[in-house]
PDB file of C-alpha atoms in Angstrom:
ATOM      1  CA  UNK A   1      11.447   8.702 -30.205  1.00 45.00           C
ATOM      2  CA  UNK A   2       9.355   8.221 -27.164  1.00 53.00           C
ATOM      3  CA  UNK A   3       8.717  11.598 -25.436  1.00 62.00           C
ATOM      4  CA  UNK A   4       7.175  11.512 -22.019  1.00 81.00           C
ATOM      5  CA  UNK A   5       5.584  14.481 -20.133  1.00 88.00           C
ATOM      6  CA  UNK A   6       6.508  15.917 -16.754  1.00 91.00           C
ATOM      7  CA  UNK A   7       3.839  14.247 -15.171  1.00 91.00           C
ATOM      8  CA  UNK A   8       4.909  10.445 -16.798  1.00 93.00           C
ATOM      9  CA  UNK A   9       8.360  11.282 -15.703  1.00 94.00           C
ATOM     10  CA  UNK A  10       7.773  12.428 -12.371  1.00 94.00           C
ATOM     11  CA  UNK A  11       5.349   9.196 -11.884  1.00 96.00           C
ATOM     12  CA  UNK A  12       8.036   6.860 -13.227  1.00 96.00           C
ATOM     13  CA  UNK A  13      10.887   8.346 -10.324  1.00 97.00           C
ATOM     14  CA  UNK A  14       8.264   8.020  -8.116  1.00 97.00           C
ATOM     15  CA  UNK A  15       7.927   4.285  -8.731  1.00 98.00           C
ATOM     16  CA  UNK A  16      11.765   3.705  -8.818  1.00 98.00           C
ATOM     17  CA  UNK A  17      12.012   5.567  -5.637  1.00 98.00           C
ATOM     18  CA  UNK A  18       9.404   2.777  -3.745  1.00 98.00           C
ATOM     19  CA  UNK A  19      11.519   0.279  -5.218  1.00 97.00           C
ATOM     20  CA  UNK A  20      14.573   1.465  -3.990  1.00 97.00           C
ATOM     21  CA  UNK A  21      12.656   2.404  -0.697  1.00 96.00           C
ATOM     22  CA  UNK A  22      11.602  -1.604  -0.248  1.00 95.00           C
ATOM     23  CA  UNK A  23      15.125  -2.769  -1.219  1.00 93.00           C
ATOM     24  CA  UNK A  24      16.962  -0.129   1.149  1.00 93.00           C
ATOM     25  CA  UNK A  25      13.727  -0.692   4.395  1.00 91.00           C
ATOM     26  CA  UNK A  26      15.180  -4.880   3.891  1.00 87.00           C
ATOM     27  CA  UNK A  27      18.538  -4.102   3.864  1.00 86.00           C
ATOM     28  CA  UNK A  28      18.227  -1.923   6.907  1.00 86.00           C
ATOM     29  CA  UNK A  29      16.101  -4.343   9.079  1.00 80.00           C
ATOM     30  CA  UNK A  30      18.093  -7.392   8.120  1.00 75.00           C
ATOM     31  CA  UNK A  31      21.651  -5.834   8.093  1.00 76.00           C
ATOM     32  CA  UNK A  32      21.779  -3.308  10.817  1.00 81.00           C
ATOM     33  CA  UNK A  33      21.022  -4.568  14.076  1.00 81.00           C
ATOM     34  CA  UNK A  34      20.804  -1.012  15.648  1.00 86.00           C
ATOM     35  CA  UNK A  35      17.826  -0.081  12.602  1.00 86.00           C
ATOM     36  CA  UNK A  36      15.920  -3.791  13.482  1.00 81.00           C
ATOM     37  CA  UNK A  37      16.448  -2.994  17.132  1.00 84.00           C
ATOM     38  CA  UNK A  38      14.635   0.289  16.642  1.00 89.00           C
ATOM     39  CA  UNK A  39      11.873  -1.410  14.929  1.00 87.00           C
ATOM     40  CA  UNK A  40      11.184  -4.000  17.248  1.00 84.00           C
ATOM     41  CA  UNK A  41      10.919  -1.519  20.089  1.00 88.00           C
ATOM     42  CA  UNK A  42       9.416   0.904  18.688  1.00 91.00           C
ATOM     43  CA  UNK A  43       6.669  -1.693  17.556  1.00 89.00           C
ATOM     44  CA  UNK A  44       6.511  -2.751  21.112  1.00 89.00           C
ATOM     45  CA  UNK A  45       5.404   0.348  22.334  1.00 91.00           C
ATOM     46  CA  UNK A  46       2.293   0.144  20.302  1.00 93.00           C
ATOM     47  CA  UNK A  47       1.685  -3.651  21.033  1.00 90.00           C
ATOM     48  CA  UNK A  48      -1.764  -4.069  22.840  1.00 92.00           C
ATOM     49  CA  UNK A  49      -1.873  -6.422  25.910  1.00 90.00           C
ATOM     50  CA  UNK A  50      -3.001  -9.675  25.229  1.00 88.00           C
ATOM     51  CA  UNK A  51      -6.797 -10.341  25.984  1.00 91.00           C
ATOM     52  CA  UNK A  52      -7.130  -6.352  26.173  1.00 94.00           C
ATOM     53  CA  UNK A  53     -10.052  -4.552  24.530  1.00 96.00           C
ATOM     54  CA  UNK A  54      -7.770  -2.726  22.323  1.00 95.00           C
ATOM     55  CA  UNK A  55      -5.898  -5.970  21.074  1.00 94.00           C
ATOM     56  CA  UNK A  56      -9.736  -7.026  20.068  1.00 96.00           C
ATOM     57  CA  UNK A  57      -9.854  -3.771  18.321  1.00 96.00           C
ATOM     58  CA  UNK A  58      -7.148  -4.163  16.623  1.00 96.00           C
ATOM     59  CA  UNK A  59      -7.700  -7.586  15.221  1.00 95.00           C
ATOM     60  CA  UNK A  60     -11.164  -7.117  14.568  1.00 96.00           C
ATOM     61  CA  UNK A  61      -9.615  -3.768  12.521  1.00 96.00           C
ATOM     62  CA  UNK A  62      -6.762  -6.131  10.871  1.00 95.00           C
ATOM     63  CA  UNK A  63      -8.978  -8.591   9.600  1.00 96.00           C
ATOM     64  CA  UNK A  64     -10.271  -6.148   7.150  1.00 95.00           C
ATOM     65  CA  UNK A  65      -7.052  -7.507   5.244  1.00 95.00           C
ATOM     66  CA  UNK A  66      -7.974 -10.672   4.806  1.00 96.00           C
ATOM     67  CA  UNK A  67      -9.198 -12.633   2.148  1.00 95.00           C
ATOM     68  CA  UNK A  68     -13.346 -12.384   2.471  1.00 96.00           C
ATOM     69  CA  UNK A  69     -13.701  -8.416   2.859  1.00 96.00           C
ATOM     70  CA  UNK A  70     -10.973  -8.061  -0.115  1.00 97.00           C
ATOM     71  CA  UNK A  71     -13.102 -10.090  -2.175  1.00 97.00           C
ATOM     72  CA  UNK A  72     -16.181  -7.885  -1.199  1.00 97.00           C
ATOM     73  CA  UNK A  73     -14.551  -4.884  -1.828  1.00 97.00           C
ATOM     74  CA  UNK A  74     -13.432  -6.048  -5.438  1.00 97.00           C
ATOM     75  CA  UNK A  75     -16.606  -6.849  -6.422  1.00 98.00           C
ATOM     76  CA  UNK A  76     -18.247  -3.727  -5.268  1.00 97.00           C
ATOM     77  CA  UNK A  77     -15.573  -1.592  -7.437  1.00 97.00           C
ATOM     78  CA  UNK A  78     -16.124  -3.959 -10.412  1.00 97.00           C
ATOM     79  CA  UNK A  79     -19.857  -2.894 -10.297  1.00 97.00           C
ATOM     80  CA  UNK A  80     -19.216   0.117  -9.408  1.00 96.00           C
ATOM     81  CA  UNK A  81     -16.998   0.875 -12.490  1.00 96.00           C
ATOM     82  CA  UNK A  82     -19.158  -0.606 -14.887  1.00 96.00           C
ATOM     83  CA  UNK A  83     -21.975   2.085 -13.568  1.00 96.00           C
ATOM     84  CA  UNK A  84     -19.170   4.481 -14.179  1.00 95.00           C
ATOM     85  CA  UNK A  85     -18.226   3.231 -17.475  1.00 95.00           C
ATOM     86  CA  UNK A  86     -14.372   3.346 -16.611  1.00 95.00           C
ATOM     87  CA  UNK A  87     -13.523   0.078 -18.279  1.00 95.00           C
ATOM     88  CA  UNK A  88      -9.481   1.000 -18.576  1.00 95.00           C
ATOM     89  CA  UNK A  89      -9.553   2.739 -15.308  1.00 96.00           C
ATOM     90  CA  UNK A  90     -10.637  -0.467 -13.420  1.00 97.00           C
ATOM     91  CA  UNK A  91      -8.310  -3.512 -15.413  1.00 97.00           C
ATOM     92  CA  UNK A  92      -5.578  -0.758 -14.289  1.00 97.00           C
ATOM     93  CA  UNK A  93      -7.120  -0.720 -10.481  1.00 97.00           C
ATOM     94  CA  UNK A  94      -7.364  -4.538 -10.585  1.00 98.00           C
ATOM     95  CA  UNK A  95      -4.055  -4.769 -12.127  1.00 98.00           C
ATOM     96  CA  UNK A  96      -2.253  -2.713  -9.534  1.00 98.00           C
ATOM     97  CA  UNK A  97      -4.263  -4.999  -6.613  1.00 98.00           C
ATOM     98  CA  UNK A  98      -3.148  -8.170  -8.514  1.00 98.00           C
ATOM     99  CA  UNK A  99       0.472  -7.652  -8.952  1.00 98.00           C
ATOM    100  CA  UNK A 100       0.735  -5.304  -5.313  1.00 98.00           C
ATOM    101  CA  UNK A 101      -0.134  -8.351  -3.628  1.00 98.00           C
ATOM    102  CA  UNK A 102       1.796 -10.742  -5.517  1.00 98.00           C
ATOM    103  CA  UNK A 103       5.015  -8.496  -5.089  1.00 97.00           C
ATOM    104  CA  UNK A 104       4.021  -8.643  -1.491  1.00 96.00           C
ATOM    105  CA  UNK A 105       3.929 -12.829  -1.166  1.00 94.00           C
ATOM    106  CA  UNK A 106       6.709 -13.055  -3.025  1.00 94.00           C
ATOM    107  CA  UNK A 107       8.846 -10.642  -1.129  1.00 92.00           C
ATOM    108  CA  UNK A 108       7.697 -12.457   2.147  1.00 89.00           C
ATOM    109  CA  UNK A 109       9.114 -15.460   0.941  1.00 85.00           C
ATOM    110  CA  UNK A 110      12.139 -14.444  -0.458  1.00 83.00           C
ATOM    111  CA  UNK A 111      12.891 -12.386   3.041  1.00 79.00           C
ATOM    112  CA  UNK A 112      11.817 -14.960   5.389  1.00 72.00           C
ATOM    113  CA  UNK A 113      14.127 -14.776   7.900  1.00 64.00           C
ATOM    114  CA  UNK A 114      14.281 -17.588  11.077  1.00 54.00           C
ATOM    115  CA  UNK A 115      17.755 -16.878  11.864  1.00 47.00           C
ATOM    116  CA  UNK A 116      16.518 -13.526  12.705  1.00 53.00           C
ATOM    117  CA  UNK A 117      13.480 -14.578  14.759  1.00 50.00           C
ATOM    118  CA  UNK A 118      15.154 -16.765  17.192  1.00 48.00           C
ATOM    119  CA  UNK A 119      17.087 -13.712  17.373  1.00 48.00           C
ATOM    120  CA  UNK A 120      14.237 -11.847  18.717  1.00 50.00           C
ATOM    121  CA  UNK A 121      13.496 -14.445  21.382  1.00 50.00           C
ATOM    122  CA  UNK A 122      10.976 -17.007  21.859  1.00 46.00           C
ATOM    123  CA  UNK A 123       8.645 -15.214  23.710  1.00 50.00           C
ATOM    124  CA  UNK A 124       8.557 -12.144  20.996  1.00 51.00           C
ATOM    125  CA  UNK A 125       4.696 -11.904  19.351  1.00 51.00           C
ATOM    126  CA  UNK A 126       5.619 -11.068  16.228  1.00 56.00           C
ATOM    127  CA  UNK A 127       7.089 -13.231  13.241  1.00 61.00           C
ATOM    128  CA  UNK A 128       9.033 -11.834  10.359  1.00 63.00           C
ATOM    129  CA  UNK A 129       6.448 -10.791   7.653  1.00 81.00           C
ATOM    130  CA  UNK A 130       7.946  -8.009   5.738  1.00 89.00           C
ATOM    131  CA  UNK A 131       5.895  -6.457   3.792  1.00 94.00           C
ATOM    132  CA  UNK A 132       2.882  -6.708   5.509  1.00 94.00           C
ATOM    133  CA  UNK A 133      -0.211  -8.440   3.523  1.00 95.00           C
ATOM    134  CA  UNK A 134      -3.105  -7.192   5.845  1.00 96.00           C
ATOM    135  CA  UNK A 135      -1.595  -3.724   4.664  1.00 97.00           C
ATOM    136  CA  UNK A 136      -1.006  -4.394   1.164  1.00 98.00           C
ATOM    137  CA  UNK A 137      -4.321  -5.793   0.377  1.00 98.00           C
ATOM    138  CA  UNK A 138      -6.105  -2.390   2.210  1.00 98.00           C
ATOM    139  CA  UNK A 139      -4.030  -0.352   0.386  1.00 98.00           C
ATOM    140  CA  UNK A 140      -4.681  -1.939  -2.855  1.00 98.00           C
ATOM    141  CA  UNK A 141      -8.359  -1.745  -2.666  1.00 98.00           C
ATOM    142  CA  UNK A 142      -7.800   1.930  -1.588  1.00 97.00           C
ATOM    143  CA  UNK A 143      -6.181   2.657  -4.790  1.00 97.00           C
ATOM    144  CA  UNK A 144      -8.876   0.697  -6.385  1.00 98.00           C
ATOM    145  CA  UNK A 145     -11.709   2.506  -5.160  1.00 97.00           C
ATOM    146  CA  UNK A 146     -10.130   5.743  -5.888  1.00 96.00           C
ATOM    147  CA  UNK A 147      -8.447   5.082  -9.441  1.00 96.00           C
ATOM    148  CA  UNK A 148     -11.805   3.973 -10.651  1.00 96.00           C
ATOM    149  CA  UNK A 149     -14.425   6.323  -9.056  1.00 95.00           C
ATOM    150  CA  UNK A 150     -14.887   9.585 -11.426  1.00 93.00           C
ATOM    151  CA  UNK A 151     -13.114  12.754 -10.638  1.00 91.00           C
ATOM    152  CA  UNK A 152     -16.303  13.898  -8.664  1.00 90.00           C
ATOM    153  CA  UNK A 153     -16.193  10.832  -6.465  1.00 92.00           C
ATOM    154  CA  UNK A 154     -12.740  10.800  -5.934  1.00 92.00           C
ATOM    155  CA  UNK A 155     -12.986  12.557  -2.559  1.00 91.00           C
ATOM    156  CA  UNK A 156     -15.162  10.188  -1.189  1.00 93.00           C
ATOM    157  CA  UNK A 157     -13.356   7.281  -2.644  1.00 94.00           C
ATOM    158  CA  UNK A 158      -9.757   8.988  -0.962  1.00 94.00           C
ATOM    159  CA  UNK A 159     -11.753   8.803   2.472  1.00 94.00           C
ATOM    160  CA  UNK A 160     -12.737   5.790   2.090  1.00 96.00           C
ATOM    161  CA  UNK A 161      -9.373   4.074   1.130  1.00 96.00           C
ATOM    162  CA  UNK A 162      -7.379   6.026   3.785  1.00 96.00           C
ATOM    163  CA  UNK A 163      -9.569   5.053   6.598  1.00 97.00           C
ATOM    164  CA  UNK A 164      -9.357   1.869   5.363  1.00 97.00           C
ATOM    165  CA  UNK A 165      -5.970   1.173   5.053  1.00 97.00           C
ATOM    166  CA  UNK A 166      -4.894   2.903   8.324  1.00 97.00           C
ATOM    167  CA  UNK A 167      -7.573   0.980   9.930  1.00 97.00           C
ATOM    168  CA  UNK A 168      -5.820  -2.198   8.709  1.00 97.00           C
ATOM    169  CA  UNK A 169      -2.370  -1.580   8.916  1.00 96.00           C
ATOM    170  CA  UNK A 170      -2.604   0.216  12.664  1.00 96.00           C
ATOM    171  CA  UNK A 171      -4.335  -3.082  13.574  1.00 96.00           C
ATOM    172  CA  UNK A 172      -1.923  -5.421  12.327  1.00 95.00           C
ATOM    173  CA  UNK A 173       0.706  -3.427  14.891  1.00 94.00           C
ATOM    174  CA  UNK A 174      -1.312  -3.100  17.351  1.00 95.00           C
ATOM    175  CA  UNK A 175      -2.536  -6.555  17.307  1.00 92.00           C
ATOM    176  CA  UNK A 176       1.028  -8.160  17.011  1.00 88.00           C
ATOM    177  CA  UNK A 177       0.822  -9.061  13.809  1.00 90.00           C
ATOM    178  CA  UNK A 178       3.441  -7.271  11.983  1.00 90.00           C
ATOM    179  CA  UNK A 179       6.263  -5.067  12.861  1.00 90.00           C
ATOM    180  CA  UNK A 180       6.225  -1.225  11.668  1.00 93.00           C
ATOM    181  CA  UNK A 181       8.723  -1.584   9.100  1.00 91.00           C
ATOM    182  CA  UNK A 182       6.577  -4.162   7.439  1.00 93.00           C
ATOM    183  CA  UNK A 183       3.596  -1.474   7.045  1.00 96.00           C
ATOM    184  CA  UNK A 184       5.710   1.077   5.479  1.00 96.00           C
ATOM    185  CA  UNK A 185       7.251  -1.466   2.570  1.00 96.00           C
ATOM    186  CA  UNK A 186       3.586  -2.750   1.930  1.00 97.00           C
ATOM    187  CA  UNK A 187       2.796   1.179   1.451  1.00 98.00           C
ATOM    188  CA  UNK A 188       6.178   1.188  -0.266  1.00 98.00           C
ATOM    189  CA  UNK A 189       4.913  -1.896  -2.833  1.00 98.00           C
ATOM    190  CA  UNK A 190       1.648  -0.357  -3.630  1.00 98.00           C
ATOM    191  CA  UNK A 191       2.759   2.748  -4.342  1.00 98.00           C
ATOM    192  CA  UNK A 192       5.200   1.483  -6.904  1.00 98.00           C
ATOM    193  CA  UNK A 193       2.476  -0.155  -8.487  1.00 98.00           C
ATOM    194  CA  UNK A 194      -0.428   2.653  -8.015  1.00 98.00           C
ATOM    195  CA  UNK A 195       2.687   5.076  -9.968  1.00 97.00           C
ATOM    196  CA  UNK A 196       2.902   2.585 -13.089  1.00 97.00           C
ATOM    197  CA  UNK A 197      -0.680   2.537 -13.549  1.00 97.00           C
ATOM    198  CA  UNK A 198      -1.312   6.473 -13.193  1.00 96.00           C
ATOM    199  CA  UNK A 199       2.079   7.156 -15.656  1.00 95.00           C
ATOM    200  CA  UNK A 200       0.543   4.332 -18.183  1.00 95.00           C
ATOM    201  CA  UNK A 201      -3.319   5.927 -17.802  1.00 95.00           C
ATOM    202  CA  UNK A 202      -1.840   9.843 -18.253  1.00 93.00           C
ATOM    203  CA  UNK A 203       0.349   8.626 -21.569  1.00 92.00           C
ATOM    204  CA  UNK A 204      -2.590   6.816 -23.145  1.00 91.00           C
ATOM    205  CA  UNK A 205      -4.352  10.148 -22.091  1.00 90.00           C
ATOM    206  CA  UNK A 206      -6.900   8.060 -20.117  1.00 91.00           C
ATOM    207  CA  UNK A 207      -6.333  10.223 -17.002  1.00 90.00           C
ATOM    208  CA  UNK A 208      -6.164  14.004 -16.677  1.00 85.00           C
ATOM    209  CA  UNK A 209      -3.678  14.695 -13.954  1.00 83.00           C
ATOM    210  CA  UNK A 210      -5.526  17.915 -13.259  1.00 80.00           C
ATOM    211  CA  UNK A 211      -7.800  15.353 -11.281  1.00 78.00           C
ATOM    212  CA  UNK A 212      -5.471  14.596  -8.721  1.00 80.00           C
ATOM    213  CA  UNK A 213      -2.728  17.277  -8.734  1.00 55.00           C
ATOM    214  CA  UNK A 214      -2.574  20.772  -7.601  1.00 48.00           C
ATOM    215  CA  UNK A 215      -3.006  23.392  -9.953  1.00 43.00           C
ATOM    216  CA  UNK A 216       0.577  24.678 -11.577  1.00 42.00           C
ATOM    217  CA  UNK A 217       1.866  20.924 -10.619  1.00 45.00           C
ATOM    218  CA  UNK A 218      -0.492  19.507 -14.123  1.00 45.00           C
ATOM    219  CA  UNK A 219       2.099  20.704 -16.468  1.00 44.00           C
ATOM    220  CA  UNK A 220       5.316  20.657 -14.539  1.00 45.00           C
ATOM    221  CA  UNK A 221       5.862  24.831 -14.142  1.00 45.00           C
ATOM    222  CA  UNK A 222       4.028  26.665 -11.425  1.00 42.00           C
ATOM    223  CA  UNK A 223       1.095  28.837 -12.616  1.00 35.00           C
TER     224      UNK A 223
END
């Protein structure tokens, strides 16, 4: 009989908890008009004029998400954990970047929604993208950096992947790119993801969860 710790179990209901929190964010925006009104305007309040210096900001920002600085990034972790020697812990960072994003295309495909644009008019910036790419890529490489840095660069590596994906998915808002709902379920996606890798790491007792959890948290009873 399989016996998982705390730790795995409390990693696994946090992945089933993103799921149901990118299921439940869809459901919301595309079957309650008061929650996708809500969105919209509260997106609008953080839209940047057009030809402002903040809408430059912003895109120049968003475009960390694309393709070209992803790449970049990748390869800089993959030589990075080879210094390291952290062969498992950097297939499981790629791994969680590789199927984050894929969950992410595939999501914006299945949830493409035209009715539900003309709905928003015309004139309105923003096209239905849920969840947002930009976001999920940043996020991803986040994870990346931090899952395979060693426990004494991990600080440095959380920095790095915060600024990084805030930088990213504020810009894609900002700019008019994507509408605040479709940040949070590409946070929502790579979570779900980053959880499965740490709960498959800790029960092949690749990871030490005293790492990256507060002391008395490790084994599941406060010290």
């Amino acid at each position: 009989v399989l016996v998982m710790s705390p730790v795995v179990k409390r990693l696994i209901t946090i992945a089933v908890a993103c799921a149901v929190g990118v299921a439940l964010l869809a459901l919301l925006f595309y079957g309650s008009t008061r929650f996708s009104n809500l969105d919209v305007r509260s997106t609008s309040h953080l839209l940047a004029a057009s030809g402002s210096t903040r809408e430059t900001i912003a895109r120049f920002t968003s475009d960390g998400g694309n393709s070209g600085p992803l790449a970049a990034c990748l390869v800089v972790i993959a030589i990075l954990g080879a210094v390291w020697n952290r062969p498992w812990h950097l297939l499981a960072a790629f791994g969680v970047f590789a199927l984050a994003n894929a969950t992410t295309q595939i999501l914006k495909l299945v949830l493409a929604h035209p009715r539900l644009q003309g709905a928003l008019g015309v004139t309105y910036p923003i096209e239905i993208g849920y969840p947002s790419g930009h976001t999920t890529g940043a996020l991803s490489i986040g994870f990346a950096a931090w899952l395979t840095a060693p426990p004494q660069w991990r600080g440095w590596a959380l920095a790095f992947g915060l600024f990084y994906s805030a930088a990213v998915g504020l810009g894609v808002v900002v700019a008019g790119w994507h509408l605040i709902s479709d940040v949070i379920g590409a946070i929502l996606v790579v979570s779900f993801w980053a959880a499965l890798a740490l709960a498959a790491l800790v029960a092949a007792r690749m990871e030490e969860p005293a790492d990256w959890l507060p002391a008395g948290e490790v084994s599941g009873r406060p010290t």
